[in-house]
Every structure is written in structure tokens, then in C-alpha cells.
Amino acid sequence: MEAEASDPEPPDAGEDSKSENGENAPIYCICRKPDINCFMIGCDNCNEWFHGDCIRITEKMAKAIREWYCRECREKDPKLEIRYRHKKSRERDSTERDGSEPRDEGGGRRRPAPDLDLQRRAGSGTGVGAMLARGSASPHKSSPQPLVATPSQHHQQQQQIKRSARMCGECEACRRTEDCGHCDFCRDMKKFGGPNKIRQKCRLRQCQLRARLSPVMPSESLPRPRRPLPTQQQPQPSQKLGRIREDEGAVASAAVKEPPEATATPEPLSDEDLPLDPDLYQDFCAGAFDDHGLPWMSDTEESPFLDPALRKRAVKVKHVKRREKKSEKKKEERYKRHRQKQKHKDKWKHPERTDAKDPASLPQCLGPGCVRAAQPGSKYCSDDCGMKLAANRIYEILPQRIQQWQQSPCIAEEHGKKLLERIRREQQSARTRLQEMERRFHELEAIILRAKQQAVREDEESNEGDSDDTDLQIFCVSCGHPINPRVALRHMERCYAKYESQTSFGSMYPTRIEGATRLFCDVYNPQSKTYCKRLQVLCPEHSRDPKVPADEVCGCPLVRDVFELTGEFCRLPKRQCNRHYCWEKLRRAEVDLERVRVWYKLDELFEQERNVRTAMTNRAGLLALMLHQTIQHDPLTTDLRSSADR
Amino acid sequence: MFFIFILLDRRAKILAAWFRTGHLASLQTWSFRVMTTKESGGAKAESALSSSANPSKRVSEKPNYALKFTLVGHTEAVSSVKFSPNGEWLASSSADKVIIIWGAYDGKHEKTLKGHNLEISDVAWSSDSGRLVSASDDKTLKIWDVRSGKCLKTLTGHSDYVFCCNFNPPSNLIISGSFDESMKIWEVKTGKCLKTLSAHSDPVSAVHFNCSGSLIVSGSYDGVCRIWDAASGQCLKTLVDDDNPPVSFVKFSPNGKYILIATLDNTLKLWDYSRGRCLKTYTGHKNEKYCIFASFSVTGGKWIVSGSEDNLVYIWNLQTKEIVQKLQGHTDVVISAACHPTENIIASAALGNDKTVKLWMSN
């Protein structure tokens, strides 16, 4: 099953689990396996299904069987015999093993679905889809309501129907025992009060294969449903055509080929050529479906014309090799189906698509005041007419729709306005925060500037005051080497920068923010076509720490108890100071990060505002008003909310 | 005799009621015009009038849903309607391949979501009311962002029509049931199928998460209703009754203890999941062909609401199982009925002859 292919479980597990849940998967055949993907034949007595492989019956052999009983049933009840279809095939098969003839049933490969009338939610529209898709799926998924002319019904009738030059004895018409009494031939009969001038068999009893005329008059054919019924039409074409083929003494394999072929043609039509106009879609489906809706009608119409040709060809073909027969049959079928399709399309298509040569039958253009005929394939005679009609529609319908809309306050609109207000307020607060950030930024710069101006004092605040445990080793976080705690900070910073500079972090878009002095690194990487999105002050990849001159002072503002500034600055030379390594960089980065976050927030708010504004503008547009309508039944109630309107 | 009642409510608004009485018992003959604010006025007037044996509980014994809005816009049969969890929107999916979003309180058209190639069978909201998932005959599901109207992801993998879909309460997973007899669990963020449960031997007609998101219930045409563990995908329980008519709809109750099962023999059943027993049966409607949605109504009295094939919306009392109201107005099979999460509003949708969504309100 394709569905399970995506599953990580192997297919075996799927099958095993299926058979483990014994109650789900029905098991068949002498092998007691639930496998239904191969050819199967059913016993007409016990209704058990058997795999062709297990009882050694091939599909071809099954074609010739009309009634089949399994070995057990035949042993229990000696009266049950396997019945075959033709004298010829009987002779052929009498030499083969008993009970080795499987049946051919287009839909009979699987147990019937619970209820045939199950429709899907959207009614007949999907019914069509269901039928078309069902047809395209493997035959054993089709709905299996007992068909009019299945072999299963054949074996019910025990009597032999005589066969002659004009009666095959097998088809539905030959099996009828009573005259209908309504057709023209019956009404001509003496027993129905006719003059007995025509002297022909009842129309419905004209053999579908061998009669000289068409069994059913075109005028009496059943009206085709506009929307196809989601019932059993599917397997019939394969049945009918298959059996016709057989009666010609042709190769049985053609019948097997038919289900996929018969359904191959409508499927592309339904799935790919779907017009957007739902009306057209229905027509398409109807047209496509007419191919298979009541196919026996189509066959009976066609067969008189093709039949003699077929017969002759069939006779000739018998003497040729099998392979050629198969391909010829396929072509014939396609040709036949094509002709059927054409015919049906001509008859049942939308009236506007009829022959353009007959102007009297063309519908009138729908333009206002226009009396000309419409163009084929259109509802109007010209574009102008269409435009005029559209304009009239708008003038007529739009005002009342606008009035309907304005009758009651639009709640979504109110919500939108409130949302906009909130967003605007948040944007305001974000902007003030931004200004705050800018201020801090400037402050920091000032501090740094001041700090640089401090004089260097070597002796005081030397690091000797620190705990002098040189034997205590810290391991660097990045590289893992042991390092002296005194130089740990410096080392780890450098180490981290080294590793980090090897990776890239960027996006496709350069930063375009007005009023931001320095945020992102934005260095373009031509290989990955990205702009580096690290903070500019921190980016290890694209900015190297400047070399520290020997006399530069550290200058870090000293603090007491972590937070209180003492006003003093660190006087050690930068190179020697181990406590305040890179303090400017880090503080700048802090401030920058805050600014970046505020910009992100502003961006989000812009996005939200844009969404709300689009929604508000798109609401109650021309198309929306014309296509939809909200009918108010209770003039007092415009708002279904029970609590006070917020 | 004429009475003039002047009632003062808490907010010092004045309600004036004019009455004309025959005798106290026949309250039905009274006609009055009351200017009220909705909730307080109604209740106060009723309790003031109930000098006789007019039970003030009448409101909760039977609802009085009345048709308020008809939403016209679909060009084909509507297949499903759902209210958003925040109560603001109503989404309706249809055979014309679009989803329309309407305002839940005023019924005004808000947005149309286009993108599917074939009919849509079901639609479901995420818990934050920001996303929708739709199941379609084109064998895919689509995740939509409601605010922008865009399709965020298309989930492919099913081999036949996708029939039903639902989010889990955290809304990071989607469960879908399909005609290919399997159920799939999808991850919302990536759009990938996490698990495929070969659930049934016939099309899966309904799938639903419970309120915590740990269990999944699924129903199918093979008559079997199964409960699965969402995390592992194991089948925990199978609910089968004596007969097994095709199951057309299943749903957990809001507290997660019971399961509402609709079958195609005109029956709705309320099962106790843990004990595996049928507790209540609701009949009287017609349901033999279509998979009709049913719903629990908890905002007013405790009702079961369901559509029906005789063009009515049926409302049953959950405890007593009797039909308390039948809503008339549709001209075709009512395929879907949904209840608003906070207000006494019901939305119903009908098939091809009707193509409308109707909003009913009760007080």
C-alpha cells in the first residue's frame, strides 16, 4: 500500500500487524491468508474465495467458467458441477483439471462495502469524484453491487437457452422470456393488438450480438442522469465489452485489460482538465461519465455498426498469433470508446456546444436587449454584451448589498480598529525605549572616552593581591586545555573568537534601518550570498581586535559590590589587566543587543499592523459583496453576542 | 387589568413592561414589550412575572433557537462548518473548493481561502484560532494562516480522498482520516507525516483528539470505532456494539470521558469510553447516507445537536434523550451542525440544493 510506504515501518510489519489483528483482516482460501492482491475465484456454493495460485486456476481459465464450485463443495454435494461458457471452451478445458476455472468478475475481487448508498459529504459532486477515482483505482476497489448481467446470475438459471444464427443465448436480450409490449415491434404483434406487418421480435429481446438491428430504439433509451448516480455503473463496461469479446471467440485477456483502460480515459479528464467554473465541471463530469453510465446502451448502439466488422475481424484474427490479437483489440476498444465519447458528447453536452452550423439551435446572447446568437462556447455574442450585463448586474445588486452590509455594524471591523490602536500604542512605547537605548549608547561612549584619558598607574592594584594559586588549573571551555586562572578570561575570549570565526551567521538581506549607527556587522559573504548578522562590535569573523599599544590604560569603571560605581577607573595598562579584558567591547555589545531587540519588536508590530490594515481594506470589497450575502432574519438582532458589546 | 411593572436592575436602567392578564395561570396570553439589556432584562422579567407556577427554569428545559442569519456565498454543497475556539469566526468548507470565513456574531463574510483542486470535506481550527487545516478530495490537506489567508503548508501522502481532519489541543499535530482506510498524524511545523495508522478496513469517516491530546478516536464505515494512544499510535480499545452499522461520526465529549458516535442507522450513541458501554441513545432523526456532524452544546443547557437528512437540525436533551427542538429552515440535508464555544449560537450547513449556512441563536 502506498500509504504505508511513507511509514518507517517495513511493509512486513504492516502485513503482520494486519493478520495479528485477526478480527480486522478477513482470511480466504485454503491457505487462510488475508491476501487479496492476487487473482481470486469464488465458490458459488459456499461463497468462499480462493487464490488462483493456490488452487491452480489462472484468469484465462476462469474466463471460460460460468459457475464454479470449490473442491469441498463438490465432494460434499455431487450434484454441483462446474459449468462453462462455450462449447468450444468446454472442449478445450475438459482436458484440464477439474475445478480449475476461475470466474471473471470485474468488481468481485473483494468483499462488498457495507452500503452502496454511502455518499460523501459534498453530495453528488464528490460522488462523481468518487466514481471516477474508484474507476481509476485498481479494480478490486470498485463497488460491487450485483450487476445486471454478472455471471453470478447466470448460474442461477439452470435452463439452457436455445441458440441460433440470430441468438447467442448468452446476452441479456436473449435471456428475456417475455415481450415488453411497449416497443414498436411488440405493438405490431397480434397478441398486443397489432396488424402484424413488421413481424419482428420484441426490441428488448433482440440479441445484442447477433441481431440484424439495434435492440433499442434511440428514442427509447433511458434518460441519462444529469448528475451521475454514485451507484454501480463502474464494472459494467468491463463486463459487457469483455463478454462481447468472448462471444466473438476472442482472447479472454482483453477483458482484463479493459478495466484499467476503460477508466484511464476519463481519469485525466477529471483530474487535470478541471475547469474552474463549477457548471462546466459538472458538464465535464457528466460528459465523461456518460462513457460509463449505462454503457450497455452505448454498446448496443455501437455494436450493430461495428459488430459485423468485429465479427469478421475476430474470425480472421483467431488464426493470427495472440499478441497481435491483443493489440488490435486494444485499438478497437479505444476507437470504439472514442466514438462513443464523441457521440455522447454531441448528444448530452451543454446545448451551447452544439453544431455551429445550425444558428437556429444556438442560444440567445445573454446581453441586455441583445437578440443575436451567442458565440459557441460562450454565453454572449461579443465582449461588449458581456460587459454590459456585468455592469447591469453591479448596478442592480450592489447597492442593496452595500445597504445590507451597513445595516449592522461589522464586528470584525471594530476589532480591527481596536487592534490598530493597541498596536500603535505599543509602537509608541517601543520608540521611547529605543530612545532610551540611544541615550545609554551615548553615555557608554562618553564613559569609555573618559576612561581612556586616565593616566596609567603601574604599581597600584597589582594582581599580586589575588589569591596566588597557580597550581589550580581551569580548563578552557572551548579548547579544553588547562589554563592558569589568572589569564583564564583572556585565553577563553581569544579561544572562543578563534572557533567562532570559523562559522558564518547571516541572512540574505542587508540591514536597512535608518537612525541606527552601528548594529550588525553586515559584511557580505559572496559564497553564501549572505550578510553577516552578528553584532558589529562582537563579530569575531570580520573584526579583529586592534593591537593594544603599550601605554593604553585599561580604564574600566570600578565597582563596589558589583553594582555601585565608585567613580574610579582601573589604572593598569591594558596589556596587563587581567580582570577587565575587553570591557568596552562587552559593554557596547550589551547596549547594542538591547537596541536590536527593540528594533525586532518594532518590526513585529509593523507586521501586525500591516496584516490588520490589509484585512480591513479587503473586507467588503466589490467581489466580496457581489458573491456573498448575509440575510438577516431578525431585524432587531444584529449582534449575536449576549454580553454587553465590548 | 393592566399592570405596569417598573423594574430596576443593577445598573439603574429602567425596564417597563405592560401586561394584560386574563388570569394568572394563562401566562401565554400576555403580550408585552420589554426594553431590556439582554441577559439581565430577560431573567428579571421572567422572575418578576413568575408569580404563578411559571417555572423559571423553562429556559434551560428547552432551548428556543431561532434563525438569525443566513449566509449565502457558496456555489456548491457546504460540507462542514466549525466555530473558532475564540468564538469570533465561523469557517465553512464546501464542494466548490473554497473555505469561507464569516464573522461568528454578525455573519458577515470575512475571507475566502482558495487553493484546493477538488472538493473539501472537512475543516478544523487550531486552538489559537490562527490556523485552519482542510481535508480535500485531491488527497491533500492544507494548513492555512487565517489572518493572511495564505496556505502555509500542503500535506501530501494519502492515496485517496482525505475525509476528516483535526488539530490536537496544543495544535502541533494534525490527525487526518482518509478513504484509503488509514489515518495519518502530521507535524504542523514541518508538514511531515509522523505516523500512519492502518486503522480500519473501510474509509475512515471521523477522527478526533480528546481534550488533553493523549487519545485519538476514529470511526469508519466498517462499523468499528477505535481509540488510539496519540504518542505511540497503539490501538487501546475497539468499541463494537451488537450490530455494526457504518460509523459516520465520532467525537469526544468536552471532558474527554464520553464518546459520541453517530451511525448510519439513524442513531446517535453516547458511550462511556473507559467502561466500553453505551450510556445513551438518541434517535428520531434521519441519518442513513451522509456523514453528518454532531456536537455537544454546553453553553446553555446540555444538549446534543445534530443535522439530519430530513432538512432539520435536531437538538436532544443529553440526559433525558428526548428531542427538545427541531430547527427548520434548510432545504437540503443538514450535513453539519456546530455549537459556539461561549454563546448559545448554532451554525448549520446544508448540501447542494441549499448551499447556505444558517446561524441560530437561543436566549
PDB file of N, CA and C in Angstrom, chain A residues 437-478:
ATOM      1  N   MET A 437      17.545  53.611  24.758  1.00  0.00           N
ATOM      2  CA  MET A 437      18.727  52.848  24.363  1.00  0.00           C
ATOM      3  C   MET A 437      19.787  53.726  23.745  1.00  0.00           C
ATOM      4  N   GLU A 438      19.308  54.608  22.917  1.00  0.00           N
ATOM      5  CA  GLU A 438      20.256  55.507  22.260  1.00  0.00           C
ATOM      6  C   GLU A 438      20.992  56.341  23.294  1.00  0.00           C
ATOM      7  N   ARG A 439      20.256  56.762  24.265  1.00  0.00           N
ATOM      8  CA  ARG A 439      20.853  57.553  25.323  1.00  0.00           C
ATOM      9  C   ARG A 439      21.932  56.761  26.041  1.00  0.00           C
ATOM     10  N   ARG A 440      21.609  55.537  26.351  1.00  0.00           N
ATOM     11  CA  ARG A 440      22.592  54.701  27.048  1.00  0.00           C
ATOM     12  C   ARG A 440      23.831  54.474  26.188  1.00  0.00           C
ATOM     13  N   PHE A 441      23.576  54.361  24.926  1.00  0.00           N
ATOM     14  CA  PHE A 441      24.666  54.176  23.986  1.00  0.00           C
ATOM     15  C   PHE A 441      25.638  55.356  24.067  1.00  0.00           C
ATOM     16  N   HIS A 442      25.042  56.522  24.012  1.00  0.00           N
ATOM     17  CA  HIS A 442      25.885  57.711  24.078  1.00  0.00           C
ATOM     18  C   HIS A 442      26.611  57.822  25.413  1.00  0.00           C
ATOM     19  N   GLU A 443      25.900  57.491  26.427  1.00  0.00           N
ATOM     20  CA  GLU A 443      26.524  57.509  27.761  1.00  0.00           C
ATOM     21  C   GLU A 443      27.747  56.631  27.809  1.00  0.00           C
ATOM     22  N   LEU A 444      27.547  55.440  27.296  1.00  0.00           N
ATOM     23  CA  LEU A 444      28.648  54.486  27.340  1.00  0.00           C
ATOM     24  C   LEU A 444      29.863  55.015  26.590  1.00  0.00           C
ATOM     25  N   GLU A 445      29.593  55.604  25.467  1.00  0.00           N
ATOM     26  CA  GLU A 445      30.706  56.149  24.686  1.00  0.00           C
ATOM     27  C   GLU A 445      31.438  57.221  25.483  1.00  0.00           C
ATOM     28  N   ALA A 446      30.655  58.005  26.163  1.00  0.00           N
ATOM     29  CA  ALA A 446      31.274  59.063  26.958  1.00  0.00           C
ATOM     30  C   ALA A 446      32.152  58.470  28.045  1.00  0.00           C
ATOM     31  N   ILE A 447      31.644  57.461  28.687  1.00  0.00           N
ATOM     32  CA  ILE A 447      32.417  56.814  29.746  1.00  0.00           C
ATOM     33  C   ILE A 447      33.724  56.268  29.199  1.00  0.00           C
ATOM     34  N   ILE A 448      33.600  55.595  28.088  1.00  0.00           N
ATOM     35  CA  ILE A 448      34.797  54.997  27.500  1.00  0.00           C
ATOM     36  C   ILE A 448      35.809  56.084  27.175  1.00  0.00           C
ATOM     37  N   LEU A 449      35.286  57.169  26.647  1.00  0.00           N
ATOM     38  CA  LEU A 449      36.193  58.270  26.295  1.00  0.00           C
ATOM     39  C   LEU A 449      36.925  58.777  27.520  1.00  0.00           C
ATOM     40  N   ARG A 450      36.152  58.967  28.557  1.00  0.00           N
ATOM     41  CA  ARG A 450      36.767  59.456  29.787  1.00  0.00           C
ATOM     42  C   ARG A 450      37.779  58.485  30.321  1.00  0.00           C
ATOM     43  N   ALA A 451      37.395  57.219  30.220  1.00  0.00           N
ATOM     44  CA  ALA A 451      38.301  56.214  30.786  1.00  0.00           C
ATOM     45  C   ALA A 451      39.640  56.209  30.076  1.00  0.00           C
ATOM     46  N   LYS A 452      39.596  56.456  28.796  1.00  0.00           N
ATOM     47  CA  LYS A 452      40.853  56.427  28.037  1.00  0.00           C
ATOM     48  C   LYS A 452      41.803  57.528  28.450  1.00  0.00           C
ATOM     49  N   GLN A 453      41.211  58.557  29.021  1.00  0.00           N
ATOM     50  CA  GLN A 453      42.060  59.695  29.337  1.00  0.00           C
ATOM     51  C   GLN A 453      42.764  59.545  30.675  1.00  0.00           C
ATOM     52  N   GLN A 454      42.463  58.466  31.350  1.00  0.00           N
ATOM     53  CA  GLN A 454      43.107  58.270  32.640  1.00  0.00           C
ATOM     54  C   GLN A 454      44.575  57.966  32.457  1.00  0.00           C
ATOM     55  N   ALA A 455      45.323  58.346  33.468  1.00  0.00           N
ATOM     56  CA  ALA A 455      46.768  58.052  33.404  1.00  0.00           C
ATOM     57  C   ALA A 455      47.024  56.632  33.865  1.00  0.00           C
ATOM     58  N   VAL A 456      48.067  56.139  33.372  1.00  0.00           N
ATOM     59  CA  VAL A 456      48.417  54.758  33.723  1.00  0.00           C
ATOM     60  C   VAL A 456      49.154  54.734  35.048  1.00  0.00           C
ATOM     61  N   ARG A 457      48.760  53.867  35.889  1.00  0.00           N
ATOM     62  CA  ARG A 457      49.473  53.706  37.161  1.00  0.00           C
ATOM     63  C   ARG A 457      49.812  52.248  37.329  1.00  0.00           C
ATOM     64  N   GLU A 458      51.061  52.026  37.311  1.00  0.00           N
ATOM     65  CA  GLU A 458      51.509  50.625  37.253  1.00  0.00           C
ATOM     66  C   GLU A 458      51.426  49.932  38.593  1.00  0.00           C
ATOM     67  N   ASP A 459      51.947  50.581  39.581  1.00  0.00           N
ATOM     68  CA  ASP A 459      52.203  49.845  40.825  1.00  0.00           C
ATOM     69  C   ASP A 459      50.944  49.497  41.578  1.00  0.00           C
ATOM     70  N   GLU A 460      50.029  50.437  41.654  1.00  0.00           N
ATOM     71  CA  GLU A 460      48.863  50.151  42.494  1.00  0.00           C
ATOM     72  C   GLU A 460      48.001  49.057  41.875  1.00  0.00           C
ATOM     73  N   GLU A 461      47.239  48.452  42.740  1.00  0.00           N
ATOM     74  CA  GLU A 461      46.272  47.435  42.303  1.00  0.00           C
ATOM     75  C   GLU A 461      46.905  46.394  41.416  1.00  0.00           C
ATOM     76  N   SER A 462      48.018  45.943  41.917  1.00  0.00           N
ATOM     77  CA  SER A 462      48.634  44.887  41.132  1.00  0.00           C
ATOM     78  C   SER A 462      47.896  43.577  41.395  1.00  0.00           C
ATOM     79  N   ASN A 463      48.127  42.719  40.573  1.00  0.00           N
ATOM     80  CA  ASN A 463      47.397  41.463  40.662  1.00  0.00           C
ATOM     81  C   ASN A 463      47.967  40.543  41.711  1.00  0.00           C
ATOM     82  N   GLU A 464      49.006  40.963  42.360  1.00  0.00           N
ATOM     83  CA  GLU A 464      49.574  40.070  43.370  1.00  0.00           C
ATOM     84  C   GLU A 464      48.597  39.911  44.513  1.00  0.00           C
ATOM     85  N   GLY A 465      47.691  40.858  44.659  1.00  0.00           N
ATOM     86  CA  GLY A 465      46.725  40.738  45.753  1.00  0.00           C
ATOM     87  C   GLY A 465      45.804  39.535  45.576  1.00  0.00           C
ATOM     88  N   ASP A 466      45.705  39.106  44.384  1.00  0.00           N
ATOM     89  CA  ASP A 466      44.801  37.975  44.151  1.00  0.00           C
ATOM     90  C   ASP A 466      45.346  36.715  44.764  1.00  0.00           C
ATOM     91  N   SER A 467      44.477  35.817  44.953  1.00  0.00           N
ATOM     92  CA  SER A 467      44.891  34.527  45.511  1.00  0.00           C
ATOM     93  C   SER A 467      45.882  33.885  44.557  1.00  0.00           C
ATOM     94  N   ASP A 468      46.959  33.462  45.119  1.00  0.00           N
ATOM     95  CA  ASP A 468      48.081  33.085  44.285  1.00  0.00           C
ATOM     96  C   ASP A 468      48.125  31.580  44.082  1.00  0.00           C
ATOM     97  N   ASP A 469      47.012  31.021  43.642  1.00  0.00           N
ATOM     98  CA  ASP A 469      47.077  29.563  43.457  1.00  0.00           C
ATOM     99  C   ASP A 469      47.350  29.260  42.006  1.00  0.00           C
ATOM    100  N   THR A 470      48.612  29.176  41.707  1.00  0.00           N
ATOM    101  CA  THR A 470      48.960  28.832  40.336  1.00  0.00           C
ATOM    102  C   THR A 470      48.831  27.338  40.098  1.00  0.00           C
ATOM    103  N   ASP A 471      48.700  26.565  41.143  1.00  0.00           N
ATOM    104  CA  ASP A 471      48.570  25.129  40.908  1.00  0.00           C
ATOM    105  C   ASP A 471      47.141  24.769  40.547  1.00  0.00           C
ATOM    106  N   LEU A 472      46.193  25.680  40.813  1.00  0.00           N
ATOM    107  CA  LEU A 472      44.805  25.399  40.431  1.00  0.00           C
ATOM    108  C   LEU A 472      44.635  25.647  38.939  1.00  0.00           C
ATOM    109  N   GLN A 473      44.231  24.627  38.272  1.00  0.00           N
ATOM    110  CA  GLN A 473      44.109  24.741  36.817  1.00  0.00           C
ATOM    111  C   GLN A 473      42.637  24.760  36.404  1.00  0.00           C
ATOM    112  N   ILE A 474      42.309  25.689  35.539  1.00  0.00           N
ATOM    113  CA  ILE A 474      40.958  25.699  34.958  1.00  0.00           C
ATOM    114  C   ILE A 474      41.059  25.195  33.529  1.00  0.00           C
ATOM    115  N   PHE A 475      40.069  24.499  33.100  1.00  0.00           N
ATOM    116  CA  PHE A 475      40.082  24.004  31.727  1.00  0.00           C
ATOM    117  C   PHE A 475      39.285  24.944  30.840  1.00  0.00           C
ATOM    118  N   CYS A 476      39.876  25.274  29.743  1.00  0.00           N
ATOM    119  CA  CYS A 476      39.196  26.198  28.831  1.00  0.00           C
ATOM    120  C   CYS A 476      37.950  25.551  28.285  1.00  0.00           C
ATOM    121  N   VAL A 477      36.937  26.344  28.196  1.00  0.00           N
ATOM    122  CA  VAL A 477      35.650  25.822  27.744  1.00  0.00           C
ATOM    123  C   VAL A 477      35.685  25.439  26.266  1.00  0.00           C
ATOM    124  N   SER A 478      36.396  26.201  25.490  1.00  0.00           N
ATOM    125  CA  SER A 478      36.377  25.946  24.046  1.00  0.00           C
ATOM    126  C   SER A 478      37.371  24.885  23.638  1.00  0.00           C
TER     127      SER A 478
END
